mmCIF file of C-alpha atoms in Angstrom:
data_model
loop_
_atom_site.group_PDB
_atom_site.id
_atom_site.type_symbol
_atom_site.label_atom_id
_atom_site.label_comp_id
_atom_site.label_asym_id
_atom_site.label_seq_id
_atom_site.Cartn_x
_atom_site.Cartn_y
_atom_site.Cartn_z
ATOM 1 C CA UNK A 1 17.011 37.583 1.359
ATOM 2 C CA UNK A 2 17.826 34.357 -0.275
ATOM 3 C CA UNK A 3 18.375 34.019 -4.369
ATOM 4 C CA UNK A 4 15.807 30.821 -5.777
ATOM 5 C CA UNK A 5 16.319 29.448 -8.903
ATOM 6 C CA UNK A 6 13.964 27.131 -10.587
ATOM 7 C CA UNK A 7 15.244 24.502 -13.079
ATOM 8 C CA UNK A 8 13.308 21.451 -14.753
ATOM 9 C CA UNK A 9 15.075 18.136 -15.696
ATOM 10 C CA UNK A 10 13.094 15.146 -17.387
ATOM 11 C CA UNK A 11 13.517 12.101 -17.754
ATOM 12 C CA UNK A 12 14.151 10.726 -21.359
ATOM 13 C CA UNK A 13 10.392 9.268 -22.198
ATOM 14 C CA UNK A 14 9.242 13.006 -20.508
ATOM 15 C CA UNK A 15 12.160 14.550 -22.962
ATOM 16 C CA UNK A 16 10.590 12.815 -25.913
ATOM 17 C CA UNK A 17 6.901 13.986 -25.659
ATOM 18 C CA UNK A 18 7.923 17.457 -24.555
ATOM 19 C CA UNK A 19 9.779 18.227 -27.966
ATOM 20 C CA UNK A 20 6.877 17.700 -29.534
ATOM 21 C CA UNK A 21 4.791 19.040 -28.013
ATOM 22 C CA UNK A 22 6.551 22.762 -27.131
ATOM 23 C CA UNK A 23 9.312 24.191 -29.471
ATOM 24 C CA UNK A 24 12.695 24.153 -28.033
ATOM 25 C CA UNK A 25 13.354 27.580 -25.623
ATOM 26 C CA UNK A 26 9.243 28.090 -25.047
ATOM 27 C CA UNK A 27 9.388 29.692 -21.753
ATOM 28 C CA UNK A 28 7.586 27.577 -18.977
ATOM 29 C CA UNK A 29 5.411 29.315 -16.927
ATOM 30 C CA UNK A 30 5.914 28.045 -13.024
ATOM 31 C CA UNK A 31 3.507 28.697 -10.019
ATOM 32 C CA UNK A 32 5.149 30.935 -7.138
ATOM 33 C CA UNK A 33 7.757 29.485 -5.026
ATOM 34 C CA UNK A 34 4.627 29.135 -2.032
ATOM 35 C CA UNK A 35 2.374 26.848 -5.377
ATOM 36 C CA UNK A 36 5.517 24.640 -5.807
ATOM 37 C CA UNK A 37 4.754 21.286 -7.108
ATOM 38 C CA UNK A 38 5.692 18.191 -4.477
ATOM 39 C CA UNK A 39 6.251 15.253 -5.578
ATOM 40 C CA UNK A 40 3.325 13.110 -7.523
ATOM 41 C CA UNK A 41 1.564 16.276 -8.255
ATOM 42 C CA UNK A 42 0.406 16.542 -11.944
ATOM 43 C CA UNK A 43 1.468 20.125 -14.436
ATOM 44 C CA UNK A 44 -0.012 19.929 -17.713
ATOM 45 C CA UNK A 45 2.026 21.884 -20.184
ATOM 46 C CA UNK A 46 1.836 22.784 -24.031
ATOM 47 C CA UNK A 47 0.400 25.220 -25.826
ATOM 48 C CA UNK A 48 -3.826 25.542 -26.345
ATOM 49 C CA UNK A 49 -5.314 22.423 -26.442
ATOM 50 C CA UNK A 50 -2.366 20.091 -26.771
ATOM 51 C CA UNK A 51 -1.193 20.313 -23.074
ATOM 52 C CA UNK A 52 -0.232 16.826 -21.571
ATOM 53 C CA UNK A 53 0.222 15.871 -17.893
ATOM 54 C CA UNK A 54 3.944 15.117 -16.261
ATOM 55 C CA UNK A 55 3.947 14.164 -13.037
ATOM 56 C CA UNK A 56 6.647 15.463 -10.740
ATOM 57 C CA UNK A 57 8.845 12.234 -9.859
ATOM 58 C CA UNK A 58 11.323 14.178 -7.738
ATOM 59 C CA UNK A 59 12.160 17.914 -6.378
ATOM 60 C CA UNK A 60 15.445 18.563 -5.536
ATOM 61 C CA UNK A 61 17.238 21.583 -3.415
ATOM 62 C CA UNK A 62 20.516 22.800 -4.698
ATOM 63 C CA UNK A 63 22.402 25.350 -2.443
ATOM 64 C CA UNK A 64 24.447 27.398 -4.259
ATOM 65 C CA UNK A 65 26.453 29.376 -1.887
ATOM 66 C CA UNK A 66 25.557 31.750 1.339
ATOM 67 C CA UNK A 67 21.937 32.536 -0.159
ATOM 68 C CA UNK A 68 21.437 30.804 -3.527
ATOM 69 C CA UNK A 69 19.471 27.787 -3.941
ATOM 70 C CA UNK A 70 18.347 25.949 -6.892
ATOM 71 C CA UNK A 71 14.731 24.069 -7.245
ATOM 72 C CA UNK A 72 14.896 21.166 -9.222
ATOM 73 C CA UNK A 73 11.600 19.665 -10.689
ATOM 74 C CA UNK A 74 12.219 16.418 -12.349
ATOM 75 C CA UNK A 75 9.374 15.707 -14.911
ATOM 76 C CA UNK A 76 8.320 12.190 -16.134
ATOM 77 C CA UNK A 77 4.813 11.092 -18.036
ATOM 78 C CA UNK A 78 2.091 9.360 -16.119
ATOM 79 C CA UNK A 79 2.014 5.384 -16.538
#
């Protein structure tokens, strides 16, 4: 059985709004590896009413070794 990994870059204007918004370390909670985001899909994350939409620019694959693979959302803010 192969080892997935889930990791979430952003780009610098995403980096900006996402400080505010969530307190550094704030756990992020992801949909199952079958719900993953493609690209142009839309997460809205925060806490209670002050979630904001990213849109997924990019997903990357990472493989790691014989099994391990890494899933790379990058996260940007809508236009």
């Amino acid at each position: 059985m192969s080892q997935i990994e889930f990791d979430i870059e952003w780009t610098e204007r995403a980096s900006k709004k996402v400080e505010r918004l969530m307190p550094k370390g704030t756990p992020l909670a992801l949909p199952p590896i079958e719900c993953m985001p493609a690209e142009g899909d839309v997460l809205f994350l925060g806490q209670g009413d002050k979630k904001q939409p990213f849109i997924v620019v990019e997903r990357q694959y990472h493989h790691e070794g014989e099994d391990a693979w890494t899933i790379v959302l990058i996260l940007d803010l809508p236009e």
